[in-house]
């Protein structure tokens, strides 16, 4: 436990820029999220964003922004993407596969802790921070494949928070810092005894989320 606490305190500045930038992308108007491109094709959900697309674009945008900050890449965006190379896209693919698997694996697909529904916000937030800790520990141990797996899981839950909660319906236009920064102010959470969104109901709501009439998340 003390090791995990040290991670929160010591590594925050190094990776907060990455996560905050990613979260800013998640604050855009919500539509339904599907695991990957083929899910959109098979369900004819052309207007829905997929976890795959959101993840790929977020990683690409932050990577290009970071490279521009080093003054080593001054070309246009198309040229910069070409320079990233196959190894980069293979790594992104590992993150995307881990992300999409959250909706397919029997151990995660129906558990609200991984998807922020059925009012399990507090426990889902704890799981989110666990993914963060695992990713940082793996990076420190130079176990990068394991880190990419944890990062994909982290991104999936982050994306599901904005899709499955009523954050946007509450009129919130900013990112929810408390998700990964415990010291930031928290929003009241509805009681677990009053679940409003289970997997069956979620599949019938294209926009995700819950009733705007509910108080708190």
mmCIF file of C-alpha atoms in Angstrom:
data_model
loop_
_atom_site.group_PDB
_atom_site.id
_atom_site.type_symbol
_atom_site.label_atom_id
_atom_site.label_comp_id
_atom_site.label_asym_id
_atom_site.label_seq_id
_atom_site.Cartn_x
_atom_site.Cartn_y
_atom_site.Cartn_z
ATOM 1 C CA UNK A 1 0.000 0.000 0.000
ATOM 2 C CA UNK A 2 2.849 2.414 0.849
ATOM 3 C CA UNK A 3 4.410 1.720 -2.546
ATOM 4 C CA UNK A 4 1.198 2.662 -4.282
ATOM 5 C CA UNK A 5 0.980 5.873 -2.252
ATOM 6 C CA UNK A 6 4.509 6.758 -3.331
ATOM 7 C CA UNK A 7 3.519 6.389 -6.952
ATOM 8 C CA UNK A 8 0.682 8.885 -6.563
ATOM 9 C CA UNK A 9 3.020 11.398 -4.940
ATOM 10 C CA UNK A 10 6.165 10.859 -7.000
ATOM 11 C CA UNK A 11 5.087 10.192 -10.545
ATOM 12 C CA UNK A 12 2.143 12.527 -10.890
ATOM 13 C CA UNK A 13 3.951 15.404 -12.567
ATOM 14 C CA UNK A 14 5.504 13.136 -15.187
ATOM 15 C CA UNK A 15 2.270 11.624 -16.425
ATOM 16 C CA UNK A 16 -0.443 14.111 -15.432
ATOM 17 C CA UNK A 17 0.009 15.995 -18.702
ATOM 18 C CA UNK A 18 -0.711 12.831 -20.657
ATOM 19 C CA UNK A 19 -3.811 11.867 -18.693
ATOM 20 C CA UNK A 20 -5.204 15.405 -18.422
ATOM 21 C CA UNK A 21 -4.880 15.858 -22.186
ATOM 22 C CA UNK A 22 -6.615 12.550 -22.716
ATOM 23 C CA UNK A 23 -9.398 13.449 -20.313
ATOM 24 C CA UNK A 24 -9.969 16.710 -22.162
ATOM 25 C CA UNK A 25 -10.818 14.638 -25.203
ATOM 26 C CA UNK A 26 -13.326 12.690 -23.135
ATOM 27 C CA UNK A 27 -15.174 15.866 -22.179
ATOM 28 C CA UNK A 28 -16.549 16.217 -25.692
ATOM 29 C CA UNK A 29 -20.309 15.642 -26.224
ATOM 30 C CA UNK A 30 -21.095 11.974 -25.578
ATOM 31 C CA UNK A 31 -22.479 9.358 -27.891
ATOM 32 C CA UNK A 32 -22.487 5.601 -27.501
ATOM 33 C CA UNK A 33 -19.070 3.912 -27.205
ATOM 34 C CA UNK A 34 -18.421 0.601 -28.970
ATOM 35 C CA UNK A 35 -15.328 -1.577 -28.460
ATOM 36 C CA UNK A 36 -13.805 -1.305 -31.927
ATOM 37 C CA UNK A 37 -14.364 -0.600 -35.638
ATOM 38 C CA UNK A 38 -15.970 -3.973 -36.363
ATOM 39 C CA UNK A 39 -18.492 -3.455 -33.566
ATOM 40 C CA UNK A 40 -19.662 -0.282 -35.305
ATOM 41 C CA UNK A 41 -19.875 -2.095 -38.652
ATOM 42 C CA UNK A 42 -21.815 -5.085 -37.313
ATOM 43 C CA UNK A 43 -24.304 -2.904 -35.406
ATOM 44 C CA UNK A 44 -24.553 -0.216 -38.131
ATOM 45 C CA UNK A 45 -23.793 2.384 -35.457
ATOM 46 C CA UNK A 46 -22.068 4.855 -37.708
ATOM 47 C CA UNK A 47 -22.674 7.842 -35.404
ATOM 48 C CA UNK A 48 -21.089 6.216 -32.369
ATOM 49 C CA UNK A 49 -17.504 6.624 -31.316
ATOM 50 C CA UNK A 50 -15.555 3.450 -30.642
ATOM 51 C CA UNK A 51 -13.114 2.815 -27.821
ATOM 52 C CA UNK A 52 -10.588 1.957 -30.519
ATOM 53 C CA UNK A 53 -10.888 5.288 -32.349
ATOM 54 C CA UNK A 54 -10.890 7.387 -29.169
ATOM 55 C CA UNK A 55 -7.830 5.589 -27.799
ATOM 56 C CA UNK A 56 -5.833 5.745 -31.026
ATOM 57 C CA UNK A 57 -6.567 9.441 -31.536
ATOM 58 C CA UNK A 58 -5.769 10.338 -27.917
ATOM 59 C CA UNK A 59 -2.407 8.542 -27.953
ATOM 60 C CA UNK A 60 -1.523 9.996 -31.356
ATOM 61 C CA UNK A 61 -2.454 13.556 -30.382
ATOM 62 C CA UNK A 62 -0.507 13.471 -27.121
ATOM 63 C CA UNK A 63 2.502 11.825 -28.766
ATOM 64 C CA UNK A 64 2.658 14.445 -31.524
ATOM 65 C CA UNK A 65 2.240 17.241 -28.997
ATOM 66 C CA UNK A 66 5.079 15.813 -26.905
ATOM 67 C CA UNK A 67 7.364 15.472 -29.915
ATOM 68 C CA UNK A 68 6.665 19.055 -30.992
ATOM 69 C CA UNK A 69 7.628 20.165 -27.502
ATOM 70 C CA UNK A 70 11.101 18.679 -27.945
ATOM 71 C CA UNK A 71 11.668 20.795 -31.101
ATOM 72 C CA UNK A 72 12.832 17.673 -32.940
ATOM 73 C CA UNK A 73 9.749 17.359 -35.122
ATOM 74 C CA UNK A 74 8.751 20.468 -37.015
ATOM 75 C CA UNK A 75 6.996 18.938 -40.053
ATOM 76 C CA UNK A 76 3.275 18.812 -40.729
ATOM 77 C CA UNK A 77 1.074 16.266 -39.001
ATOM 78 C CA UNK A 78 1.122 13.772 -41.882
ATOM 79 C CA UNK A 79 4.920 13.755 -41.947
ATOM 80 C CA UNK A 80 5.111 13.407 -38.172
ATOM 81 C CA UNK A 81 2.761 10.421 -38.200
ATOM 82 C CA UNK A 82 4.895 8.734 -40.846
ATOM 83 C CA UNK A 83 7.991 9.128 -38.691
ATOM 84 C CA UNK A 84 6.390 7.353 -35.759
ATOM 85 C CA UNK A 85 6.994 4.003 -37.423
ATOM 86 C CA UNK A 86 5.581 0.494 -37.129
ATOM 87 C CA UNK A 87 6.828 -0.111 -33.596
ATOM 88 C CA UNK A 88 4.753 2.816 -32.369
ATOM 89 C CA UNK A 89 1.574 1.552 -34.010
ATOM 90 C CA UNK A 90 2.174 -1.975 -32.715
ATOM 91 C CA UNK A 91 2.383 -0.545 -29.213
ATOM 92 C CA UNK A 92 -0.803 1.457 -29.785
ATOM 93 C CA UNK A 93 -2.455 -1.725 -31.051
ATOM 94 C CA UNK A 94 -1.652 -3.494 -27.790
ATOM 95 C CA UNK A 95 -3.297 -0.689 -25.813
ATOM 96 C CA UNK A 96 -6.357 -0.768 -28.082
ATOM 97 C CA UNK A 97 -6.732 -4.556 -27.805
ATOM 98 C CA UNK A 98 -6.549 -4.380 -24.014
ATOM 99 C CA UNK A 99 -9.114 -1.584 -24.073
ATOM 100 C CA UNK A 100 -11.620 -3.420 -26.277
ATOM 101 C CA UNK A 101 -11.180 -6.676 -24.358
ATOM 102 C CA UNK A 102 -12.890 -5.107 -21.357
ATOM 103 C CA UNK A 103 -16.197 -5.485 -23.239
ATOM 104 C CA UNK A 104 -15.555 -9.086 -24.257
ATOM 105 C CA UNK A 105 -13.784 -10.930 -21.441
ATOM 106 C CA UNK A 106 -16.140 -12.811 -19.116
ATOM 107 C CA UNK A 107 -14.205 -11.477 -16.125
ATOM 108 C CA UNK A 108 -14.807 -7.815 -16.992
ATOM 109 C CA UNK A 109 -17.646 -7.347 -19.496
ATOM 110 C CA UNK A 110 -20.530 -7.509 -16.994
ATOM 111 C CA UNK A 111 -18.819 -6.154 -13.890
ATOM 112 C CA UNK A 112 -19.909 -2.546 -13.214
ATOM 113 C CA UNK A 113 -16.616 -1.857 -11.427
ATOM 114 C CA UNK A 114 -14.896 -1.773 -14.817
ATOM 115 C CA UNK A 115 -17.551 0.294 -16.610
ATOM 116 C CA UNK A 116 -18.958 2.882 -14.177
ATOM 117 C CA UNK A 117 -22.586 1.748 -14.167
ATOM 118 C CA UNK A 118 -25.096 0.497 -11.555
ATOM 119 C CA UNK A 119 -23.952 3.327 -9.252
ATOM 120 C CA UNK A 120 -20.593 1.647 -8.538
ATOM 121 C CA UNK A 121 -18.763 4.950 -8.976
ATOM 122 C CA UNK A 122 -16.592 4.722 -5.856
ATOM 123 C CA UNK A 123 -15.473 1.140 -6.478
ATOM 124 C CA UNK A 124 -14.966 1.862 -10.190
ATOM 125 C CA UNK A 125 -12.822 4.855 -9.268
ATOM 126 C CA UNK A 126 -10.713 2.642 -6.996
ATOM 127 C CA UNK A 127 -10.234 0.192 -9.873
ATOM 128 C CA UNK A 128 -9.279 3.073 -12.173
ATOM 129 C CA UNK A 129 -6.552 4.165 -9.773
ATOM 130 C CA UNK A 130 -5.376 0.566 -9.479
ATOM 131 C CA UNK A 131 -4.880 0.444 -13.247
ATOM 132 C CA UNK A 132 -2.870 3.658 -12.959
ATOM 133 C CA UNK A 133 -0.662 2.187 -10.229
ATOM 134 C CA UNK A 134 -0.107 -1.029 -12.193
ATOM 135 C CA UNK A 135 0.863 0.924 -15.316
ATOM 136 C CA UNK A 136 3.399 3.066 -13.463
ATOM 137 C CA UNK A 137 4.900 0.067 -11.632
ATOM 138 C CA UNK A 138 5.253 -1.797 -14.919
ATOM 139 C CA UNK A 139 6.993 1.168 -16.537
ATOM 140 C CA UNK A 140 9.419 1.440 -13.630
ATOM 141 C CA UNK A 141 10.157 -2.282 -13.965
ATOM 142 C CA UNK A 142 10.578 -1.835 -17.758
ATOM 143 C CA UNK A 143 7.740 -4.279 -18.337
ATOM 144 C CA UNK A 144 6.269 -2.222 -21.127
ATOM 145 C CA UNK A 145 3.874 -4.796 -22.528
ATOM 146 C CA UNK A 146 2.254 -5.120 -19.115
ATOM 147 C CA UNK A 147 2.138 -1.328 -18.872
ATOM 148 C CA UNK A 148 0.314 -1.097 -22.203
ATOM 149 C CA UNK A 149 -2.242 -3.644 -21.017
ATOM 150 C CA UNK A 150 -2.949 -1.635 -17.859
ATOM 151 C CA UNK A 151 -3.091 1.582 -19.881
ATOM 152 C CA UNK A 152 -5.719 0.098 -22.205
ATOM 153 C CA UNK A 153 -7.843 -0.947 -19.229
ATOM 154 C CA UNK A 154 -7.423 2.482 -17.678
ATOM 155 C CA UNK A 155 -8.516 4.232 -20.856
ATOM 156 C CA UNK A 156 -11.577 2.007 -21.219
ATOM 157 C CA UNK A 157 -12.837 2.832 -17.742
ATOM 158 C CA UNK A 158 -12.134 6.543 -18.235
ATOM 159 C CA UNK A 159 -14.121 6.552 -21.447
ATOM 160 C CA UNK A 160 -16.963 4.639 -19.823
ATOM 161 C CA UNK A 161 -17.185 7.131 -16.966
ATOM 162 C CA UNK A 162 -18.206 9.920 -19.336
ATOM 163 C CA UNK A 163 -20.485 7.629 -21.335
ATOM 164 C CA UNK A 164 -22.210 5.703 -18.541
ATOM 165 C CA UNK A 165 -22.514 8.307 -15.798
ATOM 166 C CA UNK A 166 -24.675 11.425 -15.942
ATOM 167 C CA UNK A 167 -21.662 13.757 -15.790
ATOM 168 C CA UNK A 168 -22.582 15.555 -19.013
ATOM 169 C CA UNK A 169 -26.296 15.578 -18.187
ATOM 170 C CA UNK A 170 -25.422 17.363 -14.935
ATOM 171 C CA UNK A 171 -24.140 20.225 -17.071
ATOM 172 C CA UNK A 172 -20.466 19.498 -16.462
ATOM 173 C CA UNK A 173 -18.296 20.776 -19.302
ATOM 174 C CA UNK A 174 -14.896 20.114 -17.747
ATOM 175 C CA UNK A 175 -12.984 16.967 -16.903
ATOM 176 C CA UNK A 176 -13.461 15.262 -13.527
ATOM 177 C CA UNK A 177 -10.004 15.541 -11.958
ATOM 178 C CA UNK A 178 -10.992 13.549 -8.869
ATOM 179 C CA UNK A 179 -11.052 10.335 -10.903
ATOM 180 C CA UNK A 180 -7.264 10.099 -10.838
ATOM 181 C CA UNK A 181 -6.381 12.835 -8.375
ATOM 182 C CA UNK A 182 -7.872 11.985 -4.956
ATOM 183 C CA UNK A 183 -6.936 15.389 -3.554
ATOM 184 C CA UNK A 184 -9.242 17.155 -6.014
ATOM 185 C CA UNK A 185 -12.879 17.935 -5.017
ATOM 186 C CA UNK A 186 -15.341 15.056 -5.364
ATOM 187 C CA UNK A 187 -18.944 15.120 -6.632
ATOM 188 C CA UNK A 188 -21.665 13.431 -4.486
ATOM 189 C CA UNK A 189 -22.399 9.890 -5.622
ATOM 190 C CA UNK A 190 -25.814 8.186 -5.699
ATOM 191 C CA UNK A 191 -26.314 5.218 -3.388
ATOM 192 C CA UNK A 192 -25.503 1.728 -4.602
ATOM 193 C CA UNK A 193 -28.886 0.536 -3.350
ATOM 194 C CA UNK A 194 -30.541 2.543 -6.138
ATOM 195 C CA UNK A 195 -29.002 1.234 -9.374
ATOM 196 C CA UNK A 196 -30.375 2.845 -12.507
ATOM 197 C CA UNK A 197 -28.189 1.537 -15.302
ATOM 198 C CA UNK A 198 -27.363 -2.145 -15.746
ATOM 199 C CA UNK A 199 -25.797 -3.783 -18.837
ATOM 200 C CA UNK A 200 -29.195 -4.478 -20.430
ATOM 201 C CA UNK A 201 -30.410 -0.916 -19.994
ATOM 202 C CA UNK A 202 -27.052 0.447 -21.124
ATOM 203 C CA UNK A 203 -27.325 -1.385 -24.447
ATOM 204 C CA UNK A 204 -30.679 0.288 -25.102
ATOM 205 C CA UNK A 205 -29.411 3.834 -24.524
ATOM 206 C CA UNK A 206 -27.366 5.123 -27.482
ATOM 207 C CA UNK A 207 -26.120 8.093 -25.527
ATOM 208 C CA UNK A 208 -25.065 6.117 -22.437
ATOM 209 C CA UNK A 209 -25.437 7.808 -19.078
ATOM 210 C CA UNK A 210 -28.317 8.039 -16.632
ATOM 211 C CA UNK A 211 -31.302 10.223 -16.033
ATOM 212 C CA UNK A 212 -30.467 13.887 -15.630
ATOM 213 C CA UNK A 213 -32.955 13.970 -12.780
ATOM 214 C CA UNK A 214 -30.675 11.894 -10.562
ATOM 215 C CA UNK A 215 -28.756 13.797 -7.907
ATOM 216 C CA UNK A 216 -25.002 13.364 -7.998
ATOM 217 C CA UNK A 217 -23.203 10.854 -10.182
#
